[in-house]
Amino acid sequence: MPLVGELSAVLATALFIFALYWMNDPKTARRGVIAGVTGMSVAVIATWIQPEILHHGWIVVAIFAGFLVGVPLSRVPLTAVPQRTALSHAFGGLAAGLVGTAEYFLWLGEPATAAVQLTPFRMSALVAEVILGFLTFTGSLMAAGKLQEVRWIPQRPVTYPGQNVVNIGVLAIAVALGVLLVLNPGAPWAGQAFLAIAGLALIFGVLLIIPIGGADMPTVISILNAYAGLAAVAMGFVLNNKLLVTAGALDGSSGLILSIIMCRAMNRSFTNVLFGAFGKAQPALAAGEQKEWKQETVEGAAQLLEQSRNVVIIPGYGMAVAQAQHKVRELYDALTKRGVTVKFAIHPVAGRMPGHMNVLLAEANIPYSALVEMDEINPEMPQTDVALVLGANDVVNPAARYNKGTPIYGMPIIDADKAKTVLAVKRSKKPGFAGIDNELYVQDNTWMLFGDAKAVLSDLVKQFGGGGIH
Amino acid sequence: MPLVGELSAVLATALFIFALYWMNDPKTARRGVIAGVTGMSVAVIATWIQPEILHHGWIVVAIFAGFLVGVPLSRVPLTAVPQRTALSHAFGGLAAGLVGTAEYFLWLGEPATAAVQLTPFRMSALVAEVILGFLTFTGSLMAAGKLQEVRWIPQRPVTYPGQNVVNIGVLAIAVALGVLLVLNPGAPWAGQAFLAIAGLALIFGVLLIIPIGGADMPTVISILNAYAGLAAVAMGFVLNNKLLVTAGALDGSSGLILSIIMCRAMNRSFTNVLFGAFGKAQPALAAGEQKEWKQETVEGAAQLLEQSRNVVIIPGYGMAVAQAQHKVRELYDALTKRGVTVKFAIHPVAGRMPGHMNVLLAEANIPYSALVEMDEINPEMPQTDVALVLGANDVVNPAARYNKGTPIYGMPIIDADKAKTVLAVKRSKKPGFAGIDNELYVQDNTWMLFGDAKAVLSDLVKQFGGGGIH
Amino acid sequence: MTDFGSMLFVFVLATFIGLGVIRRVSRLLYTPLMSLTNAISAIAVVGSIVVTGADHPLTIRILGAVALFASMTNIVSGFMITDRMLKMFKKQ
Amino acid sequence: MTDFGSMLFVFVLATFIGLGVIRRVSRLLYTPLMSLTNAISAIAVVGSIVVTGADHPLTIRILGAVALFASMTNIVSGFMITDRMLKMFKKQ
Ligand SMILES: NC(=O)c1ccc[n+]([C@@H]2O[C@H](COP(=O)([O-])OP(=O)(O)OC[C@H]3O[C@@H](n4cnc5c(N)ncnc54)[C@H](OP(=O)(O)O)[C@@H]3O)[C@@H](O)[C@H]2O)c1
Ligand SMILES: NC(=O)c1ccc[n+]([C@@H]2O[C@H](COP(=O)([O-])OP(=O)(O)OC[C@H]3O[C@@H](n4cnc5c(N)ncnc54)[C@H](OP(=O)(O)O)[C@@H]3O)[C@@H](O)[C@H]2O)c1
């Protein structure tokens, strides 16, 4: 790489690092985006101006097409963000796979150079790039489909005997072929072998996701995110391009850390997520003692809230599904106007992706100073007059504390049950994503408000003479 | 570098990073030393086993000599740690300078390779390495001398008209010669020019320190520390050795950050430290209104301490000079035994190096949970019954708050003056290192205990029937 | 081989930085973080441009163009949606 | 030239890491930190060994030996005094 290339690569790397660094505080975060955009522009321009680039038309067209698809993709509703993320991982994986394939056949094309160019090191990197890229491609597509709840993609995990054997087998064959290629990269059968590896990777991506439940997709997405990063790193090794390596490494670490955070917050291991077939329809537990569900009227709930000094709202996936965040804001305004202190208890894995609740509530202009981490709010719960559980279920299920039988055993939860009174909003008596009953709802001090979160909340707000700004 | 070299370099780098990372907590810190030692061993062995190394005897001897000198150097009393640090920077600079010189003349030796080897980039790196190395060498020696208070090295800054011009001039000539060398590295006069650069660097190191006062040495040392790191980086560029670059960069950042911390804590700029000739004998201020110094007897002080509920001890350079930390421990034990809560207020630049007080008190087995940062203790000072100022002066001088005239104006201080009663231990009415009077001592609620800190404290402890463990 | 060494070095160091920086990202911003890293990892665009723009056989360049399109989509949508989400966060 | 590039890369990344890690060092341990970094920066030992041990003219090797001695002194005293100081810090 010429000097300018080297320098721009260093500059872009530094900018990317700052972009992520500034995400440590909402106040500086937007600066991070600017840094990221600048870094990316530097990288693109520095590459484009290289002398060997001749077909500018092609590049312009492809970039233009990218904008055509990218802009609408950035306007999706926030509830669709998980799918969008998965989709973009698919694109990332595809790009890595295709570039890898192209490079390989380029070198294979000139038998003269092939031997020189395709060193064992570079060949291994190529294989890694293609396997990671293509499995991320199909895997992320599947994940996106499950999150989008596409009809012909089953939500619940699909398992069959010997499944893991098959999956591992497919991957093993791909790797074995890879080793063969590394040993003799220029062999007559090399081209087919390479394509076979690509194909097997594509298949493996699908097989990998089939046995995983829809609600585990966020974790899977983060893992695929890490893979996409590693694919970029591998590409960097192949093209001897350090910027690809650094950017890929940054992306990889982010995927790794987020998936670790999620697994911790669910008290589950990677293997359990990937092979646990979590979220299969469970036998309804506690079928024995049937405690009855006590219902509360909207009027009663409104009074209860109005008379309390402090209220903690615990949002969950339900709030996201119902798009109820704006109604939540109105309730928040109405109550604060009446001198009630309202806080939001945010569980690290509430909703369907990390930080899901924060974004939704921020969208509704709720100040982030009112959003409290699980660990900070739990000590306050006993002094809380009313805990309003809004479409949350597993993250407030006390069974997680003691019931070794349940899949969520050991998962840290928000102690809604410790509040003086609990109001819970959900549509039915159905369980949450973990598929297990939640005794919180039938606790003595719990009152249910059945119905869609948005509907229930707007009724509630009406009781306060429809306060709020909107 | 062969593969094993590369891998060991990466490994050593990672170990060095962890060594510094684990210093973020006293509990893990010692692990850091192990990591550091391991990393260094890996680096040494990986280099030693390289085929071109033939004269093993020489290496063994040099290493052995290093142990002979190094072990005693690691046993110096803690008060001598600043000097030791300066001395080791001198050694570091020397090593860098010598290696650079050796390498240059090696390449110069074979005119055939010279042109090839001495690329402009490498030549510039060589010049940088030699200048940084040798100026660090003499500069650090001077600094060590001033800290050790060697007779023939003046403590107070020595200034003369046009001094900065001369200093900058010397450096400028060296750099100019360097540029010439970069342009024609193989010229007949090249050898002499190179030696001239080395000589000028050695002289500049001395000139740089002369105008700086003894008490600014800690800051200077940190800056030299950064230089030593950069010299190692330059050597890495010369030898195309990445481990040198990473280790040097780590060292450089540490020097940089520590000097920034010190300058902040003194509210001074680098330039002010380097060229401010700080600590010159100042005209005694406030000669006007002479408030009188009230003295207290040891008996009285003991009573006062015994009857108080909470005491804050503010140690300073004087405690270090007097080696009084063990007596402090005895006082601490005696008071705590009597139910008095005793805390230590640690100013970031108390003493003569960062963390000076912490190490001394730790040496006397005072639990570090009792050592409180300035920012944490200041809010508590008004509720403090007795503030015992132990050989501290500038760091408790209220003038820093308002008196724009004083050199320490704006430096954050510990609010000893806000305590209900102040006891101050010092030997005389002389000012502290900044050379300015301190009205704290003549405040209405302040009582002096004149004398050497150690002596005064042992008398105090006697009053309590010599409590304590020692 | 030294080539491989540099790469390994850069990779290890970058990973250290990545882990250090990401661990300090505000929990509030995990969702924007995901889309931001999406955009950054679309750095594969660099490789795509070379494959597309250089004077290669047509098929190769088609592969490159598709890759370039895919990466560009990620860059555009990633940065834009991140900014859109971050705009929403207000302290008071 | 790419050689220079790698070096620059490694330097920049290592500096990022250094600043990040050092900024989080406990204030209690600034003095040991100084001696620890002393020891680490004695990595110049690597260069010294090459100059001393390879088959070079005598004068060169003498320079190398002195450098090696100096670096080794720093390594030994640096690590030993750091550990000696750290041993002193006890929570209770
Ligand atoms: N956030 C992440 O990153 C992440 C990642 C992986 C897994 N997960 C998992 O996702 C789960 C998140 O827990 P969660 O408590 O937030 O959600 P949840 O356990 O899935 O429960 C959602 C609740 O909302 C109710 N609901 C659904 N639609 C509603 C609507 N329109 N109006 C009102 N209520 C509605 C559902 O009851 P009805 O159907 O009766 O209405 C259900 O009880 C956890 O188990 C977590 O482990 C999260
Ligand atoms: N720590 C760092 O990293 C660092 C770096 C650069 C500069 N500095 C500077 O160093 C100064 C440190 O402030 P400081 O308050 O700790 O020290 P100081 O201002 O230098 O004052 C030391 C005091 O201790 C007394 N003293 C000396 N020997 C004594 C003994 N044997 N027994 C009892 N008392 C004795 C002295 O008075 P008598 O002579 O009358 O006894 C003097 O008043 C600050 O100005 C700071 O800016 C520190």
mmCIF file with all atom_site columns, C-alpha atoms in Angstrom, chain A residues 17 20-21 23-24 26 29-30 33 36-37 40 44 47 52 54-55 58-59 62-63 65-67 69-70 73-76 78 81 84-85 88-89 91-92 95 98-99 102-103 106 121 225 233 235 237 239-241 243-247 249-251 253-254 257-258 261 353-356 358-359 362-363 365 367-369 373, chain C residues 3-4 7 10-11 14-15 17-19 21-41 43-56 58 60-61 63 65-92:
data_model
loop_
_atom_site.group_PDB
_atom_site.id
_atom_site.type_symbol
_atom_site.label_atom_id
_atom_site.label_alt_id
_atom_site.label_comp_id
_atom_site.label_asym_id
_atom_site.label_entity_id
_atom_site.label_seq_id
_atom_site.pdbx_PDB_ins_code
_atom_site.Cartn_x
_atom_site.Cartn_y
_atom_site.Cartn_z
_atom_site.occupancy
_atom_site.B_iso_or_equiv
_atom_site.pdbx_formal_charge
_atom_site.auth_seq_id
_atom_site.auth_comp_id
_atom_site.auth_asym_id
_atom_site.auth_atom_id
_atom_site.pdbx_PDB_model_num
ATOM 1   C CA . ILE A 1 17  ? -12.065 3.811   17.699  1.00 0.00 ? 17  ILE A CA 1
ATOM 2   C CA . LEU A 1 20  ? -17.087 3.620   19.598  1.00 0.00 ? 20  LEU A CA 1
ATOM 3   C CA . TYR A 1 21  ? -15.414 5.440   22.482  1.00 0.00 ? 21  TYR A CA 1
ATOM 4   C CA . MET A 1 23  ? -20.766 5.854   22.650  1.00 0.00 ? 23  MET A CA 1
ATOM 5   C CA . ASN A 1 24  ? -19.994 5.718   26.380  1.00 0.00 ? 24  ASN A CA 1
ATOM 6   C CA . PRO A 1 26  ? -25.504 9.777   25.135  1.00 0.00 ? 26  PRO A CA 1
ATOM 7   C CA . ALA A 1 29  ? -22.654 9.632   21.089  1.00 0.00 ? 29  ALA A CA 1
ATOM 8   C CA . ARG A 1 30  ? -23.706 11.579  17.998  1.00 0.00 ? 30  ARG A CA 1
ATOM 9   C CA . VAL A 1 33  ? -21.497 8.817   14.228  1.00 0.00 ? 33  VAL A CA 1
ATOM 10  C CA . GLY A 1 36  ? -17.550 6.891   11.913  1.00 0.00 ? 36  GLY A CA 1
ATOM 11  C CA . VAL A 1 37  ? -18.831 8.487   8.734   1.00 0.00 ? 37  VAL A CA 1
ATOM 12  C CA . MET A 1 40  ? -15.516 5.402   6.305   1.00 0.00 ? 40  MET A CA 1
ATOM 13  C CA . VAL A 1 44  ? -13.492 4.640   0.536   1.00 0.00 ? 44  VAL A CA 1
ATOM 14  C CA . THR A 1 47  ? -9.171  3.070   -2.059  1.00 0.00 ? 47  THR A CA 1
ATOM 15  C CA . GLU A 1 52  ? -5.601  0.233   -10.660 1.00 0.00 ? 52  GLU A CA 1
ATOM 16  C CA . LEU A 1 54  ? -10.521 1.861   -13.799 1.00 0.00 ? 54  LEU A CA 1
ATOM 17  C CA . HIS A 1 55  ? -14.215 0.986   -13.972 1.00 0.00 ? 55  HIS A CA 1
ATOM 18  C CA . TRP A 1 58  ? -19.496 0.239   -12.033 1.00 0.00 ? 58  TRP A CA 1
ATOM 19  C CA . ILE A 1 59  ? -18.519 1.622   -8.643  1.00 0.00 ? 59  ILE A CA 1
ATOM 20  C CA . ALA A 1 62  ? -23.172 -0.042  -7.072  1.00 0.00 ? 62  ALA A CA 1
ATOM 21  C CA . ILE A 1 63  ? -22.807 2.765   -4.537  1.00 0.00 ? 63  ILE A CA 1
ATOM 22  C CA . ALA A 1 65  ? -27.861 1.192   -5.537  1.00 0.00 ? 65  ALA A CA 1
ATOM 23  C CA . GLY A 1 66  ? -26.541 0.912   -1.987  1.00 0.00 ? 66  GLY A CA 1
ATOM 24  C CA . PHE A 1 67  ? -28.053 4.290   -1.161  1.00 0.00 ? 67  PHE A CA 1
ATOM 25  C CA . VAL A 1 69  ? -31.744 0.335   -0.526  1.00 0.00 ? 69  VAL A CA 1
ATOM 26  C CA . GLY A 1 70  ? -29.906 1.715   2.504   1.00 0.00 ? 70  GLY A CA 1
ATOM 27  C CA . LEU A 1 73  ? -33.723 0.428   5.501   1.00 0.00 ? 73  LEU A CA 1
ATOM 28  C CA . SER A 1 74  ? -32.725 3.162   7.951   1.00 0.00 ? 74  SER A CA 1
ATOM 29  C CA . ARG A 1 75  ? -36.312 4.352   8.292   1.00 0.00 ? 75  ARG A CA 1
ATOM 30  C CA . VAL A 1 76  ? -37.844 1.101   9.568   1.00 0.00 ? 76  VAL A CA 1
ATOM 31  C CA . LEU A 1 78  ? -37.927 0.735   15.915  1.00 0.00 ? 78  LEU A CA 1
ATOM 32  C CA . VAL A 1 81  ? -34.618 -2.864  14.325  1.00 0.00 ? 81  VAL A CA 1
ATOM 33  C CA . ARG A 1 84  ? -32.763 -4.830  10.156  1.00 0.00 ? 84  ARG A CA 1
ATOM 34  C CA . THR A 1 85  ? -29.643 -5.636  12.147  1.00 0.00 ? 85  THR A CA 1
ATOM 35  C CA . SER A 1 88  ? -27.338 -6.079  7.500   1.00 0.00 ? 88  SER A CA 1
ATOM 36  C CA . HIS A 1 89  ? -25.235 -8.864  8.977   1.00 0.00 ? 89  HIS A CA 1
ATOM 37  C CA . PHE A 1 91  ? -25.246 -8.301  3.651   1.00 0.00 ? 91  PHE A CA 1
ATOM 38  C CA . GLY A 1 92  ? -21.931 -8.028  5.453   1.00 0.00 ? 92  GLY A CA 1
ATOM 39  C CA . ALA A 1 95  ? -19.890 -9.140  0.768   1.00 0.00 ? 95  ALA A CA 1
ATOM 40  C CA . LEU A 1 98  ? -18.141 -12.800 -2.544  1.00 0.00 ? 98  LEU A CA 1
ATOM 41  C CA . VAL A 1 99  ? -14.914 -10.814 -2.312  1.00 0.00 ? 99  VAL A CA 1
ATOM 42  C CA . ALA A 1 102 ? -13.541 -13.379 -6.433  1.00 0.00 ? 102 ALA A CA 1
ATOM 43  C CA . GLU A 1 103 ? -10.005 -13.031 -5.072  1.00 0.00 ? 103 GLU A CA 1
ATOM 44  C CA . LEU A 1 106 ? -8.460  -14.256 -9.697  1.00 0.00 ? 106 LEU A CA 1
ATOM 45  C CA . PHE A 1 121 ? -1.344  -18.503 5.349   1.00 0.00 ? 121 PHE A CA 1
ATOM 46  C CA . ASN A 1 225 ? -22.177 -10.026 14.359  1.00 0.00 ? 225 ASN A CA 1
ATOM 47  C CA . VAL A 1 233 ? -10.511 -9.637  9.634   1.00 0.00 ? 233 VAL A CA 1
ATOM 48  C CA . MET A 1 235 ? -10.412 -10.533 4.365   1.00 0.00 ? 235 MET A CA 1
ATOM 49  C CA . PHE A 1 237 ? -5.388  -11.018 6.144   1.00 0.00 ? 237 PHE A CA 1
ATOM 50  C CA . LEU A 1 239 ? -5.698  -8.629  1.028   1.00 0.00 ? 239 LEU A CA 1
ATOM 51  C CA . ASN A 1 240 ? -2.932  -7.679  3.471   1.00 0.00 ? 240 ASN A CA 1
ATOM 52  C CA . ASN A 1 241 ? -5.053  -4.690  4.441   1.00 0.00 ? 241 ASN A CA 1
ATOM 53  C CA . LEU A 1 243 ? -7.780  -1.330  8.083   1.00 0.00 ? 243 LEU A CA 1
ATOM 54  C CA . LEU A 1 244 ? -9.978  -4.350  7.379   1.00 0.00 ? 244 LEU A CA 1
ATOM 55  C CA . VAL A 1 245 ? -8.305  -6.112  10.286  1.00 0.00 ? 245 VAL A CA 1
ATOM 56  C CA . THR A 1 246 ? -8.809  -3.312  12.804  1.00 0.00 ? 246 THR A CA 1
ATOM 57  C CA . ALA A 1 247 ? -12.383 -2.502  11.798  1.00 0.00 ? 247 ALA A CA 1
ATOM 58  C CA . ALA A 1 249 ? -11.684 -6.677  15.190  1.00 0.00 ? 249 ALA A CA 1
ATOM 59  C CA . LEU A 1 250 ? -13.682 -3.761  16.623  1.00 0.00 ? 250 LEU A CA 1
ATOM 60  C CA . ASP A 1 251 ? -16.871 -5.206  15.171  1.00 0.00 ? 251 ASP A CA 1
ATOM 61  C CA . SER A 1 253 ? -15.361 -7.544  19.978  1.00 0.00 ? 253 SER A CA 1
ATOM 62  C CA . SER A 1 254 ? -18.639 -5.654  20.047  1.00 0.00 ? 254 SER A CA 1
ATOM 63  C CA . ILE A 1 257 ? -19.329 -8.546  24.396  1.00 0.00 ? 257 ILE A CA 1
ATOM 64  C CA . LEU A 1 258 ? -23.011 -7.979  23.621  1.00 0.00 ? 258 LEU A CA 1
ATOM 65  C CA . ILE A 1 261 ? -23.918 -9.585  28.306  1.00 0.00 ? 261 ILE A CA 1
ATOM 66  C CA . MET A 1 353 ? -32.530 -6.834  21.824  1.00 0.00 ? 353 MET A CA 1
ATOM 67  C CA . PRO A 1 354 ? -30.087 -5.183  24.201  1.00 0.00 ? 354 PRO A CA 1
ATOM 68  C CA . GLY A 1 355 ? -31.161 -1.645  24.999  1.00 0.00 ? 355 GLY A CA 1
ATOM 69  C CA . HIS A 1 356 ? -34.543 -2.233  23.322  1.00 0.00 ? 356 HIS A CA 1
ATOM 70  C CA . ASN A 1 358 ? -34.195 2.455   26.266  1.00 0.00 ? 358 ASN A CA 1
ATOM 71  C CA . VAL A 1 359 ? -34.591 3.257   22.586  1.00 0.00 ? 359 VAL A CA 1
ATOM 72  C CA . ALA A 1 362 ? -36.243 7.644   24.308  1.00 0.00 ? 362 ALA A CA 1
ATOM 73  C CA . GLU A 1 363 ? -38.326 7.745   21.135  1.00 0.00 ? 363 GLU A CA 1
ATOM 74  C CA . ASN A 1 365 ? -39.061 11.653  24.730  1.00 0.00 ? 365 ASN A CA 1
ATOM 75  C CA . PRO A 1 367 ? -35.601 11.580  29.713  1.00 0.00 ? 367 PRO A CA 1
ATOM 76  C CA . TYR A 1 368 ? -32.986 8.861   30.099  1.00 0.00 ? 368 TYR A CA 1
ATOM 77  C CA . SER A 1 369 ? -32.330 10.118  33.620  1.00 0.00 ? 369 SER A CA 1
ATOM 78  C CA . GLU A 1 373 ? -30.701 -0.171  35.733  1.00 0.00 ? 373 GLU A CA 1
ATOM 79  C CA . ASP C 2 3   ? 3.746   -9.653  6.798   1.00 0.00 ? 3   ASP C CA 1
ATOM 80  C CA . PHE C 2 4   ? 1.740   -12.209 8.748   1.00 0.00 ? 4   PHE C CA 1
ATOM 81  C CA . MET C 2 7   ? -1.240  -8.557  10.664  1.00 0.00 ? 7   MET C CA 1
ATOM 82  C CA . VAL C 2 10  ? -2.578  -5.329  14.447  1.00 0.00 ? 10  VAL C CA 1
ATOM 83  C CA . PHE C 2 11  ? -5.356  -7.835  15.048  1.00 0.00 ? 11  PHE C CA 1
ATOM 84  C CA . ALA C 2 14  ? -7.199  -3.834  17.796  1.00 0.00 ? 14  ALA C CA 1
ATOM 85  C CA . THR C 2 15  ? -9.039  -6.537  19.722  1.00 0.00 ? 15  THR C CA 1
ATOM 86  C CA . ILE C 2 17  ? -8.880  -1.765  22.098  1.00 0.00 ? 17  ILE C CA 1
ATOM 87  C CA . GLY C 2 18  ? -12.242 -3.066  20.942  1.00 0.00 ? 18  GLY C CA 1
ATOM 88  C CA . LEU C 2 19  ? -12.915 -4.979  24.147  1.00 0.00 ? 19  LEU C CA 1
ATOM 89  C CA . VAL C 2 21  ? -13.883 0.538   24.412  1.00 0.00 ? 21  VAL C CA 1
ATOM 90  C CA . ILE C 2 22  ? -17.039 -1.538  24.002  1.00 0.00 ? 22  ILE C CA 1
ATOM 91  C CA . ARG C 2 23  ? -17.087 -2.570  27.647  1.00 0.00 ? 23  ARG C CA 1
ATOM 92  C CA . ARG C 2 24  ? -17.500 1.113   28.491  1.00 0.00 ? 24  ARG C CA 1
ATOM 93  C CA . VAL C 2 25  ? -20.355 1.834   26.104  1.00 0.00 ? 25  VAL C CA 1
ATOM 94  C CA . SER C 2 26  ? -23.379 3.217   27.945  1.00 0.00 ? 26  SER C CA 1
ATOM 95  C CA . ARG C 2 27  ? -26.010 0.526   28.521  1.00 0.00 ? 27  ARG C CA 1
ATOM 96  C CA . LEU C 2 28  ? -28.595 2.964   27.262  1.00 0.00 ? 28  LEU C CA 1
ATOM 97  C CA . LEU C 2 29  ? -27.017 2.811   23.820  1.00 0.00 ? 29  LEU C CA 1
ATOM 98  C CA . TYR C 2 30  ? -26.622 -0.901  23.145  1.00 0.00 ? 30  TYR C CA 1
ATOM 99  C CA . THR C 2 31  ? -29.133 -0.833  20.303  1.00 0.00 ? 31  THR C CA 1
ATOM 100 C CA . PRO C 2 32  ? -27.475 2.102   18.487  1.00 0.00 ? 32  PRO C CA 1
ATOM 101 C CA . LEU C 2 33  ? -24.129 0.439   19.204  1.00 0.00 ? 33  LEU C CA 1
ATOM 102 C CA . MET C 2 34  ? -25.244 -2.620  17.240  1.00 0.00 ? 34  MET C CA 1
ATOM 103 C CA . SER C 2 35  ? -26.154 -0.557  14.196  1.00 0.00 ? 35  SER C CA 1
ATOM 104 C CA . LEU C 2 36  ? -22.990 1.543   14.471  1.00 0.00 ? 36  LEU C CA 1
ATOM 105 C CA . THR C 2 37  ? -20.707 -1.485  14.486  1.00 0.00 ? 37  THR C CA 1
ATOM 106 C CA . ASN C 2 38  ? -22.771 -2.812  11.560  1.00 0.00 ? 38  ASN C CA 1
ATOM 107 C CA . ALA C 2 39  ? -21.826 0.229   9.571   1.00 0.00 ? 39  ALA C CA 1
ATOM 108 C CA . ILE C 2 40  ? -18.171 0.058   10.615  1.00 0.00 ? 40  ILE C CA 1
ATOM 109 C CA . SER C 2 41  ? -17.841 -3.620  9.759   1.00 0.00 ? 41  SER C CA 1
ATOM 110 C CA . ILE C 2 43  ? -15.401 -1.739  5.788   1.00 0.00 ? 43  ILE C CA 1
ATOM 111 C CA . ALA C 2 44  ? -15.452 -4.742  3.449   1.00 0.00 ? 44  ALA C CA 1
ATOM 112 C CA . VAL C 2 45  ? -16.375 -1.989  1.006   1.00 0.00 ? 45  VAL C CA 1
ATOM 113 C CA . VAL C 2 46  ? -12.651 -1.431  0.570   1.00 0.00 ? 46  VAL C CA 1
ATOM 114 C CA . GLY C 2 47  ? -12.141 -4.928  -0.747  1.00 0.00 ? 47  GLY C CA 1
ATOM 115 C CA . SER C 2 48  ? -15.248 -4.710  -2.907  1.00 0.00 ? 48  SER C CA 1
ATOM 116 C CA . ILE C 2 49  ? -14.101 -1.506  -4.616  1.00 0.00 ? 49  ILE C CA 1
ATOM 117 C CA . VAL C 2 50  ? -10.811 -3.117  -5.624  1.00 0.00 ? 50  VAL C CA 1
ATOM 118 C CA . VAL C 2 51  ? -12.506 -6.213  -7.017  1.00 0.00 ? 51  VAL C CA 1
ATOM 119 C CA . THR C 2 52  ? -15.143 -4.172  -8.847  1.00 0.00 ? 52  THR C CA 1
ATOM 120 C CA . GLY C 2 53  ? -13.020 -1.357  -10.192 1.00 0.00 ? 53  GLY C CA 1
ATOM 121 C CA . ALA C 2 54  ? -9.805  -3.079  -11.250 1.00 0.00 ? 54  ALA C CA 1
ATOM 122 C CA . ASP C 2 55  ? -9.453  -4.547  -14.732 1.00 0.00 ? 55  ASP C CA 1
ATOM 123 C CA . HIS C 2 56  ? -10.700 -8.065  -14.029 1.00 0.00 ? 56  HIS C CA 1
ATOM 124 C CA . LEU C 2 58  ? -16.511 -9.649  -16.108 1.00 0.00 ? 58  LEU C CA 1
ATOM 125 C CA . ILE C 2 60  ? -15.273 -11.298 -11.075 1.00 0.00 ? 60  ILE C CA 1
ATOM 126 C CA . ARG C 2 61  ? -16.356 -7.695  -11.391 1.00 0.00 ? 61  ARG C CA 1
ATOM 127 C CA . LEU C 2 63  ? -19.267 -10.473 -7.836  1.00 0.00 ? 63  LEU C CA 1
ATOM 128 C CA . ALA C 2 65  ? -20.283 -5.059  -7.664  1.00 0.00 ? 65  ALA C CA 1
ATOM 129 C CA . VAL C 2 66  ? -22.779 -7.125  -5.673  1.00 0.00 ? 66  VAL C CA 1
ATOM 130 C CA . ALA C 2 67  ? -20.423 -7.076  -2.683  1.00 0.00 ? 67  ALA C CA 1
ATOM 131 C CA . LEU C 2 68  ? -19.972 -3.327  -3.073  1.00 0.00 ? 68  LEU C CA 1
ATOM 132 C CA . PHE C 2 69  ? -23.725 -2.831  -3.210  1.00 0.00 ? 69  PHE C CA 1
ATOM 133 C CA . ALA C 2 70  ? -24.197 -4.944  -0.082  1.00 0.00 ? 70  ALA C CA 1
ATOM 134 C CA . SER C 2 71  ? -21.497 -3.122  1.878   1.00 0.00 ? 71  SER C CA 1
ATOM 135 C CA . MET C 2 72  ? -22.736 0.283   0.774   1.00 0.00 ? 72  MET C CA 1
ATOM 136 C CA . THR C 2 73  ? -26.235 -0.597  1.933   1.00 0.00 ? 73  THR C CA 1
ATOM 137 C CA . ASN C 2 74  ? -24.859 -1.410  5.362   1.00 0.00 ? 74  ASN C CA 1
ATOM 138 C CA . ILE C 2 75  ? -22.835 1.779   5.545   1.00 0.00 ? 75  ILE C CA 1
ATOM 139 C CA . VAL C 2 76  ? -25.746 4.014   4.602   1.00 0.00 ? 76  VAL C CA 1
ATOM 140 C CA . SER C 2 77  ? -28.456 2.332   6.641   1.00 0.00 ? 77  SER C CA 1
ATOM 141 C CA . GLY C 2 78  ? -26.152 1.645   9.577   1.00 0.00 ? 78  GLY C CA 1
ATOM 142 C CA . PHE C 2 79  ? -24.950 5.177   10.109  1.00 0.00 ? 79  PHE C CA 1
ATOM 143 C CA . MET C 2 80  ? -28.325 6.744   9.347   1.00 0.00 ? 80  MET C CA 1
ATOM 144 C CA . ILE C 2 81  ? -30.369 4.594   11.719  1.00 0.00 ? 81  ILE C CA 1
ATOM 145 C CA . THR C 2 82  ? -27.765 4.976   14.440  1.00 0.00 ? 82  THR C CA 1
ATOM 146 C CA . ASP C 2 83  ? -27.992 8.736   14.205  1.00 0.00 ? 83  ASP C CA 1
ATOM 147 C CA . ARG C 2 84  ? -31.762 8.548   14.067  1.00 0.00 ? 84  ARG C CA 1
ATOM 148 C CA . MET C 2 85  ? -31.835 6.584   17.331  1.00 0.00 ? 85  MET C CA 1
ATOM 149 C CA . LEU C 2 86  ? -29.235 8.703   19.083  1.00 0.00 ? 86  LEU C CA 1
ATOM 150 C CA . LYS C 2 87  ? -31.182 11.863  18.238  1.00 0.00 ? 87  LYS C CA 1
ATOM 151 C CA . MET C 2 88  ? -33.959 10.517  20.487  1.00 0.00 ? 88  MET C CA 1
ATOM 152 C CA . PHE C 2 89  ? -31.909 10.368  23.685  1.00 0.00 ? 89  PHE C CA 1
ATOM 153 C CA . LYS C 2 90  ? -32.455 13.476  25.782  1.00 0.00 ? 90  LYS C CA 1
ATOM 154 C CA . LYS C 2 91  ? -31.369 14.015  29.369  1.00 0.00 ? 91  LYS C CA 1
ATOM 155 C CA . GLN C 2 92  ? -34.271 16.267  30.294  1.00 0.00 ? 92  GLN C CA 1
#
